[in-house]
Amino acid sequence: MIESLPQRERAFLPAAYELTDWTSVQPYFDELKDRIVLNADELRTWFQDRSELESYLSENFAWRYIRMTTDTSNEAYVSAFHEFNENIQPHWAEISNVLDQKALASPYVDDLKDEGYFITLRAMRRQIEIFRTENVPLFTQIQQLQSQYGNIAGAMTVTLNGEEMTLQKAGDFLMQPDRAVREEAWRTIWERRYQDHEALDDLLNQLRDLRHQVAQNAGFANFRDYMFAAMGRFDYTVEDCFNFHDAIAQTVVPVLNELSAERKQALQTTDLRPWDKLVDPTGQAPLKPFAGGEDLLTKTIEVFDRLDPELGSYLRVMRTMGRFDLESRKGKAPGGYNYPLEESGVPFIFMNATSNLRDMVTILHEGGHAVHSIVTRDLALNSFRNVPSEVAELASMSMELITMDHWDVFFPNPEDLRRAKLEHLEDIIETLPWVATVDAFQHWLYENPTHSIDERNEAWLQIFGRFSDTITDWSGLERFKAYQWQRQLHIYEVPFYYIEYGIAQLGAIGVWKNYKEDPKKGLEGYLNALKLGYTCPMGEIYAAANIPFDFSKEHIASLMNFVRTEIEKLK
C-alpha cells in the first residue's frame, strides 16, 4: 500500500516555474525546437523533456477546466478557461506540429526501440498528416462553443415538492414507487430541457459547421473521417462501427425487449411509459447506497480495499490531496469524469451524486479510471500514459463489475444487494443499444453536414427506433422523444467519443467473466492491461487482460448469453 504519491521532480522546467502567458512558456518550446540532437540517447532525453513540458501545460489546463465545471457561474473560472483556449492552446498546437516534424526527421528515430515509441511515433505521423494551420483558430472557436453546453445544462433546475433542484436530483423521483410522482418528475424534467432545445439546436449547428470546415481543410470528405484519423483509430474502421451497430440490433435489442416486457408485466400496467423504466418493478422503494458525498467516498474506499488494498490506498491519497468533488449542486456542470493530472500524476474525480445506485456505480467507474491514471503515472512519456478511450473505458467499466462481490459495503441487506446487482446488469443490456444509437446518430450528423433541424430530428427518431425496445409507449411525448439526444453531452463536447463505451463494455464483461472464474488471475490480468498504458496496440492490451478485442455478432451474442444467465440467477 502507498501513503503518498510524490509529484514528479522537474528535470527541464525550473522547479518554481508557473505559466503566466504564452511568452513565459515559449522559450522552453523554442529550446526543444532548436536543440541539436547527436544520438539516440539525446533524442530520448529530448522526448522526455518535451513530455515534462506538455505534462505541465496539460495539468494547468486541467485545473482550469475542473474549476469551471465545479462552478459554471464563476466568471473568473470561465475566463481563465477561455484565456488558455484563446491565447495558449493555438500556439501550443502550432509548435507541437513543428516538434513532431523535428522528431520524425531525426536520423536516430529508428533507434528508439524502447517499448511504446512505435505507438507514439505512429500517432505523430498521423497528426502531421492532418495538421493544418488554418484549423488552429477554428479549434479555438470550437472549444469555446463546446463549453457552452455545460453552461446551459448546468443552469437547468426544476422545482418539485416546493424545492428547487438540479435535474440530477430530480431524476431520483423517477425511482419512486408512486407512478404519479414519477410521471410528474419526468414531465417536469423534460419540459425544462425542452425550454433550451432551440439554443442547443443552434449550438450543435454551429459546432457541426465548424467541424465540417476543419475536416475539409484537412482534406477529408467529412468530420467523421477526420475524427477517425485525429483519434488515432488504427485498430478498427468505420465499417467495423456499422457492423457493431448491426450486431447490437440483432443480438442485444431482442434481450432489451424481453426485459421491457418482463418489466411491464411486473408493474401490472397496460402500458410501459418512459417514467416506468427506473423504478423497482416489484414496487419497492429506491435503493439508497449512501448518505452524502463523504459516505459515498468512504464506502468506495472500503470496496477498493477489499478488492486489493493497494487500490484502496490510491483513493485515500486522492482524498488527502482534495481530488474529489462528488455531490450535485446548482451551477455545477452535468456529468462525471476522472481528469488525469499529468504533472502530479494524481487525478481528479468529478461527479453529480445525489443518493442512488447509479451514483454508486459512477464513482466505481471513475475510480477505475483513477486506478489507471495512477498505475501508469511512472511511464516515461505523457504519450505512453494517454491511453485511447477504448482502453480507458475498459479500466472503468471492468471496475464496475469486478467490485460487485463487495457491494455489501453499500448494501448490507441481502435483498437490497440482490436488487442492486440485478439493476446494474440490466442497465448493461440497456447501455449497449444506447451506445449504438449515439454512435450511429453522430455518423449521420457528419455524413450529412448540411442537414436541417427537421431532418436531424427525423434521422434521430429513425435511429432511436432501431435500437430501442418496442414495448415503451411514447404517445403524446413525441416532442421530447425527438430531443432525447440533447442530454448526451458527448455529442457537443467530445464528438465520436462514444462507441468506445460499447467496445469497452464488451471487454469489461470478459474481464468480469475471467474474474468470476478465478478472482486472483482475473484481477492480475486486468491490472496487467492497465499498466501497459498506451505502449502497444489495443489488441495486445486486451490480450494482456486475457480477453479478445472483438465486437463481432458471434462474440457479442456469447457475452449476452453470459450476462442473461447471471441476471436469471438473481431473479
XYZ file of C-alpha atoms in Angstrom:
571
model
C 0.000 0.000 0.000
C 1.048 3.591 -0.590
C 0.651 6.532 1.776
C 1.558 9.283 -0.683
C 2.287 9.852 -4.356
C 5.047 12.448 -4.681
C 4.898 14.857 -7.598
C 7.489 14.158 -10.252
C 10.645 16.218 -9.987
C 11.250 18.521 -12.921
C 14.379 17.986 -14.985
C 13.678 20.511 -17.751
C 11.376 23.203 -16.386
C 12.603 25.227 -13.382
C 11.092 23.917 -10.141
C 9.402 27.261 -9.442
C 8.107 27.860 -12.966
C 4.496 28.996 -13.326
C 2.645 29.811 -16.514
C 1.559 33.425 -16.954
C 1.093 33.725 -20.700
C 2.446 32.212 -23.907
C 5.598 34.327 -23.845
C 6.505 32.809 -20.475
C 6.494 29.249 -21.846
C 7.568 29.823 -25.436
C 11.332 29.813 -24.652
C 11.109 26.208 -23.453
C 9.417 25.147 -26.688
C 11.994 27.116 -28.671
C 14.786 25.305 -26.836
C 13.303 21.950 -27.857
C 12.840 23.180 -31.429
C 16.425 24.405 -31.721
C 18.223 21.718 -29.695
C 20.838 19.741 -31.601
C 20.400 16.015 -31.016
C 23.501 13.922 -31.703
C 22.465 10.377 -30.785
C 19.576 8.153 -29.749
C 20.102 8.789 -26.032
C 19.885 12.533 -26.578
C 16.757 12.061 -28.665
C 15.234 10.023 -25.846
C 16.065 12.857 -23.410
C 14.500 15.323 -25.864
C 11.274 13.292 -25.808
C 11.317 13.194 -22.011
C 11.851 16.966 -21.747
C 9.011 17.597 -24.156
C 6.812 15.246 -22.155
C 7.596 17.148 -18.956
C 6.717 20.479 -20.550
C 3.495 19.189 -22.072
C 2.519 17.471 -18.825
C 2.823 20.792 -17.019
C 0.644 22.580 -19.567
C -1.854 19.730 -19.600
C -2.291 19.945 -15.831
C -2.538 23.729 -15.948
C -5.382 23.435 -18.449
C -6.963 20.586 -16.468
C -7.293 22.700 -13.338
C -8.917 25.498 -15.336
C -11.445 23.006 -16.719
C -12.056 21.419 -13.313
C -12.668 24.754 -11.613
C -15.017 25.897 -14.375
C -17.099 22.712 -14.233
C -17.362 22.812 -10.447
C -18.901 26.299 -10.706
C -20.092 27.300 -14.169
C -21.408 30.605 -12.788
C -17.959 31.756 -11.632
C -16.859 34.289 -14.232
C -13.203 34.168 -13.166
C -13.090 30.385 -13.677
C -14.780 30.642 -17.060
C -12.446 33.475 -18.083
C -9.326 31.516 -17.085
C -10.505 28.550 -19.137
C -11.121 30.706 -22.195
C -7.806 32.507 -21.707
C -5.942 29.221 -22.154
C -8.013 28.231 -25.188
C -7.582 31.572 -26.888
C -4.015 32.524 -26.012
C -2.112 29.337 -25.134
C -3.669 26.412 -26.996
C -3.317 27.825 -30.551
C 0.417 28.489 -30.102
C 0.872 25.094 -28.465
C -0.847 23.343 -31.363
C 1.398 25.027 -33.936
C 4.667 24.373 -32.106
C 3.604 20.771 -31.457
C 3.401 20.198 -35.187
C 6.912 21.640 -35.595
C 8.263 19.400 -32.823
C 6.574 16.338 -34.316
C 8.292 17.045 -37.624
C 11.633 17.540 -35.897
C 11.353 14.221 -34.062
C 10.385 12.233 -37.140
C 13.160 13.854 -39.209
C 15.852 12.786 -36.726
C 18.298 10.201 -38.122
C 18.135 8.476 -34.728
C 14.373 7.984 -34.550
C 14.601 4.374 -35.758
C 16.997 3.619 -32.887
C 14.271 4.200 -30.293
C 13.420 0.593 -29.621
C 12.027 1.247 -26.128
C 8.554 -0.096 -25.532
C 5.932 2.401 -26.604
C 7.848 4.574 -29.055
C 6.304 2.803 -32.045
C 2.841 3.846 -30.842
C 3.957 7.433 -30.126
C 5.688 7.850 -33.472
C 2.726 6.343 -35.312
C 0.457 8.943 -33.717
C 2.890 11.748 -34.556
C 2.900 10.778 -38.215
C -0.872 10.803 -38.275
C -1.067 14.213 -36.561
C 1.364 15.702 -39.077
C -0.760 14.317 -41.907
C -3.920 16.047 -40.673
C -2.469 19.271 -39.215
C -3.478 22.483 -40.985
C -2.534 25.942 -39.712
C -5.908 27.325 -40.803
C -7.625 24.921 -38.394
C -5.915 26.321 -35.300
C -8.288 29.304 -34.864
C -11.228 27.034 -35.701
C -10.293 24.729 -32.837
C -10.318 27.737 -30.514
C -13.849 28.622 -31.637
C -14.962 25.017 -31.280
C -13.556 24.755 -27.761
C -15.372 27.907 -26.718
C -18.657 26.666 -28.155
C -18.278 23.226 -26.594
C -18.037 24.787 -23.145
C -21.420 26.465 -23.683
C -23.173 23.113 -23.403
C -22.073 22.744 -19.791
C -23.133 26.300 -19.046
C -26.616 25.750 -20.489
C -27.126 22.337 -18.913
C -25.594 23.372 -15.588
C -28.137 26.173 -15.262
C -31.097 23.813 -15.634
C -33.107 23.379 -12.445
C -36.684 22.371 -11.681
C -38.993 22.711 -8.712
C -40.567 19.589 -7.238
C -42.387 19.443 -3.912
C -41.630 23.136 -3.462
C -37.849 22.617 -3.702
C -35.605 23.924 -6.478
C -33.142 21.222 -7.512
C -30.800 20.091 -10.277
C -32.062 17.718 -12.939
C -29.801 15.037 -11.487
C -31.509 15.274 -8.121
C -34.944 15.455 -9.731
C -34.094 12.231 -11.522
C -34.251 10.397 -8.192
C -38.035 10.833 -8.275
C -38.111 8.517 -11.305
C -37.349 5.657 -8.918
C -40.312 6.331 -6.632
C -42.982 3.568 -6.434
C -45.804 6.114 -6.872
C -46.381 6.301 -10.630
C -47.973 9.750 -10.478
C -44.856 11.099 -8.744
C -42.659 9.560 -11.432
C -44.729 10.972 -14.256
C -44.737 14.454 -12.768
C -40.965 14.357 -12.323
C -40.321 13.040 -15.848
C -42.563 15.635 -17.467
C -41.115 18.447 -15.339
C -37.534 17.453 -16.225
C -38.254 17.245 -19.929
C -40.289 20.436 -20.041
C -37.225 22.141 -18.563
C -34.877 20.504 -21.067
C -37.234 21.431 -23.887
C -37.067 25.108 -22.902
C -33.474 25.141 -24.172
C -33.906 22.858 -27.181
C -33.646 25.718 -29.666
C -30.470 27.078 -28.049
C -28.961 23.591 -28.088
C -30.067 23.065 -31.687
C -28.333 26.286 -32.670
C -25.223 25.322 -30.702
C -24.954 21.981 -32.493
C -25.453 23.655 -35.858
C -22.529 25.965 -35.160
C -20.350 23.089 -33.999
C -21.331 20.935 -36.983
C -20.392 23.678 -39.450
C -17.046 24.445 -37.833
C -16.167 20.767 -37.507
C -17.032 20.147 -41.146
C -14.786 23.051 -42.152
C -11.925 21.555 -40.113
C -12.369 18.254 -41.935
C -12.439 19.870 -45.375
C -9.381 21.963 -44.602
C -7.517 18.746 -43.737
C -8.613 17.048 -46.960
C -11.351 14.793 -45.572
C -14.825 14.325 -47.017
C -16.469 14.759 -43.626
C -15.771 15.286 -39.941
C -16.370 11.605 -39.128
C -13.478 10.547 -41.345
C -11.312 13.330 -39.932
C -12.034 12.238 -36.359
C -11.120 8.629 -37.063
C -7.698 9.930 -38.045
C -7.469 12.525 -35.262
C -8.447 9.999 -32.595
C -5.861 7.528 -33.831
C -8.303 4.741 -34.589
C -5.713 2.412 -36.058
C -7.355 -0.768 -34.767
C -10.829 -0.610 -36.347
C -12.690 1.091 -39.184
C -15.918 2.939 -39.941
C -17.243 -0.299 -41.407
C -16.466 -2.065 -38.122
C -18.660 0.508 -36.360
C -21.535 -0.225 -38.712
C -21.055 -3.943 -38.078
C -21.157 -3.209 -34.330
C -24.466 -1.376 -34.810
C -25.888 -4.322 -36.740
C -24.692 -6.803 -34.119
C -26.270 -4.796 -31.283
C -29.564 -4.541 -33.170
C -29.588 -8.282 -33.812
C -28.289 -9.671 -30.517
C -28.934 -7.129 -27.744
C -32.157 -5.340 -28.712
C -34.148 -8.611 -28.546
C -32.900 -9.090 -24.965
C -33.861 -5.475 -24.231
C -37.355 -6.236 -25.489
C -37.595 -9.280 -23.236
C -36.567 -7.266 -20.177
C -39.029 -4.468 -21.036
C -41.873 -6.954 -21.447
C -40.975 -8.503 -18.093
C -40.940 -5.047 -16.503
C -44.350 -4.182 -17.923
C -45.784 -7.422 -16.601
C -44.189 -6.982 -13.169
C -45.573 -3.441 -12.904
C -49.006 -4.783 -13.852
C -49.648 -1.861 -16.160
C -51.378 -1.755 -19.517
C -48.663 0.489 -20.950
C -44.941 0.961 -20.195
C -44.088 4.661 -20.210
C -40.671 6.390 -20.106
C -41.150 7.185 -16.393
C -41.532 3.456 -15.651
C -38.013 2.493 -16.714
C -36.056 3.149 -13.487
C -38.485 2.182 -10.746
C -38.121 -1.156 -8.993
C -40.699 -3.337 -10.795
C -41.756 -5.048 -7.557
C -42.810 -1.707 -6.061
C -40.013 -1.389 -3.522
C -38.549 1.985 -2.585
C -35.417 3.086 -4.479
C -32.088 1.822 -3.229
C -30.057 4.337 -1.241
C -26.494 3.026 -1.050
C -25.007 6.071 0.713
C -25.841 9.290 2.535
C -23.872 12.195 1.084
C -20.543 12.533 -0.693
C -18.328 11.641 2.257
C -20.216 8.443 2.955
C -20.052 7.544 -0.738
C -16.280 8.017 -0.793
C -15.664 6.172 2.483
C -17.625 3.143 1.311
C -15.962 3.201 -2.094
C -12.529 3.121 -0.482
C -13.598 0.117 1.584
C -14.774 -1.699 -1.558
C -11.431 -0.999 -3.257
C -9.592 -2.150 -0.124
C -11.393 -5.468 -0.272
C -10.606 -5.906 -3.939
C -6.934 -5.029 -3.381
C -5.599 -2.880 -0.501
C -3.221 -1.179 -2.930
C -6.163 0.136 -4.923
C -7.877 1.434 -1.813
C -4.720 3.306 -0.866
C -4.829 5.169 -4.189
C -8.225 6.635 -3.338
C -7.092 7.550 0.178
C -4.197 9.535 -1.273
C -6.600 11.281 -3.639
C -8.879 12.132 -0.728
C -5.956 13.575 1.259
C -4.996 15.683 -1.761
C -8.554 17.004 -2.254
C -9.106 15.291 -5.588
C -12.869 14.702 -5.299
C -15.960 16.841 -5.941
C -18.858 14.418 -5.740
C -22.197 15.986 -4.812
C -24.695 17.560 -7.215
C -25.425 21.257 -6.736
C -26.773 24.216 -8.650
C -24.306 25.763 -11.091
C -22.216 22.622 -11.398
C -21.701 21.222 -14.902
C -23.506 17.959 -15.648
C -21.885 14.537 -15.891
C -18.907 12.953 -14.269
C -15.258 12.436 -15.131
C -11.848 11.379 -13.923
C -9.381 14.010 -15.122
C -5.765 12.772 -15.263
C -3.378 15.400 -13.906
C -0.245 14.794 -15.908
C 2.413 16.501 -13.822
C 1.332 15.412 -10.351
C 0.184 12.001 -11.583
C -2.826 12.004 -9.222
C -6.212 12.528 -10.950
C -9.367 14.410 -10.004
C -12.832 12.820 -9.841
C -15.876 14.991 -10.548
C -19.489 13.825 -10.439
C -23.038 14.841 -9.539
C -24.061 12.385 -6.830
C -27.446 12.511 -5.160
C -28.086 9.186 -3.410
C -28.884 6.500 -5.943
C -27.394 3.296 -7.312
C -26.172 4.925 -10.497
C -24.143 7.384 -8.439
C -22.506 4.463 -6.660
C -21.710 2.827 -9.994
C -20.382 6.142 -11.305
C -17.775 6.501 -8.579
C -16.696 2.884 -9.071
C -16.421 3.638 -12.790
C -14.419 6.826 -12.265
C -12.381 5.007 -9.626
C -11.350 2.534 -12.323
C -10.129 5.461 -14.405
C -8.261 6.799 -11.365
C -6.502 3.471 -10.814
C -5.499 3.541 -14.473
C -4.080 7.064 -14.102
C -2.047 6.084 -11.068
C -0.645 2.752 -12.292
C 0.626 4.473 -15.455
C 1.986 7.625 -13.771
C 5.605 6.428 -13.901
C 5.658 5.604 -17.601
C 8.387 7.640 -19.270
C 6.315 9.811 -21.637
C 2.948 11.525 -21.444
C 2.073 9.835 -24.751
C 2.558 6.442 -23.065
C 0.105 7.498 -20.327
C -2.545 8.987 -22.632
C -4.442 5.833 -23.480
C -7.103 5.530 -26.183
C -10.630 5.652 -24.859
C -11.312 2.036 -25.817
C -8.666 1.126 -23.229
C -9.561 3.850 -20.729
C -13.172 2.708 -20.596
C -12.093 -0.913 -20.220
C -10.466 0.153 -16.940
C -13.592 1.905 -15.669
C -16.315 -0.467 -16.856
C -14.450 -3.528 -15.627
C -14.164 -1.947 -12.187
C -17.961 -1.643 -12.015
C -18.269 -5.402 -12.444
C -15.300 -6.868 -10.579
C -16.273 -4.941 -7.426
C -19.768 -6.484 -7.355
C -18.725 -9.175 -4.869
C -18.052 -6.369 -2.370
C -21.177 -4.277 -2.845
C -22.429 -5.474 0.516
C -20.432 -2.497 1.864
C -23.197 -0.360 0.341
C -25.992 -2.909 0.780
C -25.687 -4.965 3.992
C -29.249 -6.201 3.440
C -29.039 -9.289 1.136
C -32.248 -8.398 -0.689
C -31.005 -4.866 -1.414
C -27.712 -6.337 -2.628
C -29.552 -8.696 -4.975
C -31.630 -5.823 -6.353
C -28.541 -3.655 -6.866
C -26.710 -6.337 -8.838
C -29.786 -7.100 -10.912
C -30.389 -3.424 -11.734
C -26.805 -2.947 -12.798
C -26.711 -5.976 -15.071
C -29.983 -4.958 -16.680
C -28.529 -1.475 -17.136
C -25.677 -3.013 -19.147
C -28.236 -4.519 -21.511
C -29.717 -1.023 -21.919
C -26.325 0.685 -22.292
C -25.147 -1.171 -25.375
C -28.140 -0.168 -27.574
C -27.840 3.435 -26.361
C -24.146 3.437 -27.322
C -25.077 2.183 -30.793
C -27.800 4.855 -31.008
C -25.494 7.760 -30.144
C -22.681 6.499 -32.361
C -24.946 5.879 -35.365
C -26.502 9.339 -34.882
C -23.087 11.000 -34.949
C -22.162 9.157 -38.145
C -25.359 10.540 -39.703
C -24.776 14.082 -38.389
C -21.438 14.472 -40.113
C -22.164 12.407 -43.221
C -24.964 14.942 -43.811
C -23.330 18.268 -42.854
C -25.980 20.500 -44.462
C -28.985 18.861 -42.780
C -31.854 20.893 -41.388
C -33.167 20.620 -37.828
C -36.247 18.762 -39.069
C -34.081 16.301 -40.987
C -31.939 15.817 -37.910
C -34.944 15.047 -35.723
C -36.293 12.631 -38.317
C -32.934 10.840 -38.511
C -32.721 10.677 -34.732
C -36.168 9.114 -34.422
C -35.326 6.517 -37.049
C -32.024 5.587 -35.367
C -33.568 5.703 -31.878
C -36.301 3.357 -33.033
C -33.815 0.859 -34.412
C -32.075 0.378 -31.063
C -34.967 0.901 -28.621
C -37.380 -1.620 -27.200
C -40.760 -1.838 -28.895
C -42.646 -2.003 -25.583
C -42.259 1.552 -24.262
C -45.176 3.827 -25.197
C -44.128 7.369 -26.200
C -47.580 8.564 -27.326
C -48.137 12.214 -26.509
C -44.416 12.663 -25.807
C -43.152 12.932 -29.382
C -41.554 16.372 -28.988
C -39.488 15.071 -26.054
C -38.596 11.846 -27.849
C -37.180 13.854 -30.766
C -34.723 15.569 -28.406
C -33.502 12.708 -26.268
C -30.091 13.151 -27.895
C -29.614 16.596 -26.327
C -28.990 15.030 -22.921
C -25.822 13.338 -24.248
C -23.012 15.792 -23.616
C -20.525 13.808 -25.725
C -22.301 14.914 -28.906
C -21.418 18.502 -28.040
C -18.185 18.262 -26.082
C -16.324 15.145 -27.281
C -17.692 14.115 -30.676
C -17.304 10.461 -31.659
C -16.226 9.540 -28.140
C -18.990 7.024 -27.523
C -18.609 3.745 -29.364
C -15.638 3.216 -27.057
C -18.106 2.609 -24.238
C -19.637 -0.222 -26.233
C -16.316 -1.795 -27.199
C -15.054 -1.469 -23.630
C -18.309 -2.793 -22.158
C -17.824 -5.995 -24.114
C -14.250 -6.183 -22.852
C -15.395 -5.494 -19.304
C -17.866 -8.377 -19.406
C -14.949 -10.564 -20.479
C -12.803 -9.297 -17.597
C -15.662 -9.966 -15.177
C -16.174 -13.459 -16.564
C -12.465 -14.170 -16.008
C -12.671 -12.708 -12.503
C -15.636 -14.885 -11.585
C -13.746 -17.970 -12.741
C -10.509 -17.047 -10.907
C -10.515 -13.762 -8.913
C -6.744 -13.612 -8.423
C -5.890 -14.327 -12.031
C -8.730 -12.119 -13.300
C -7.598 -9.095 -11.271
C -3.988 -9.694 -12.240
C -4.863 -9.718 -15.939
C -6.934 -6.547 -15.547
C -4.086 -4.678 -13.837
C -1.512 -6.019 -16.301
C -3.520 -4.498 -19.136
C -3.847 -1.150 -17.348
C -0.147 -0.906 -16.564
C 0.739 -1.069 -20.258
C -0.737 2.402 -20.777
C -0.513 3.038 -24.499
C 2.753 1.291 -25.255
C 1.315 -1.323 -27.614
C -1.715 -1.757 -29.917
C -5.183 -2.147 -28.409
C -5.417 -5.801 -29.299
C -2.294 -6.540 -27.262
C -3.606 -4.542 -24.301
C -6.863 -6.503 -24.331
C -4.878 -9.729 -24.697
C -2.920 -8.814 -21.537
C -6.266 -8.921 -19.718
C -6.931 -12.316 -21.337
C -9.858 -11.036 -23.410
C -10.314 -10.633 -27.184
C -10.566 -7.280 -28.967
C -13.649 -8.464 -30.784
C -17.076 -6.949 -31.377
C -18.414 -9.426 -33.893
C -22.005 -10.586 -33.780
C -20.964 -14.053 -32.565
C -18.820 -12.716 -29.718
C -21.461 -10.224 -28.591
C -24.099 -12.971 -28.617
C -21.944 -15.196 -26.393
C -21.386 -12.364 -23.911
C -25.091 -11.539 -23.838
C -25.860 -15.174 -23.067
C -23.437 -14.985 -20.137
C -24.996 -11.767 -18.785
C -28.516 -13.098 -19.283
C -27.588 -16.221 -17.290
C -26.218 -14.055 -14.453
C -29.426 -11.997 -14.491
C -31.568 -15.120 -14.203
C -29.535 -16.238 -11.175
C -30.571 -13.041 -9.398
C -34.298 -13.345 -10.096
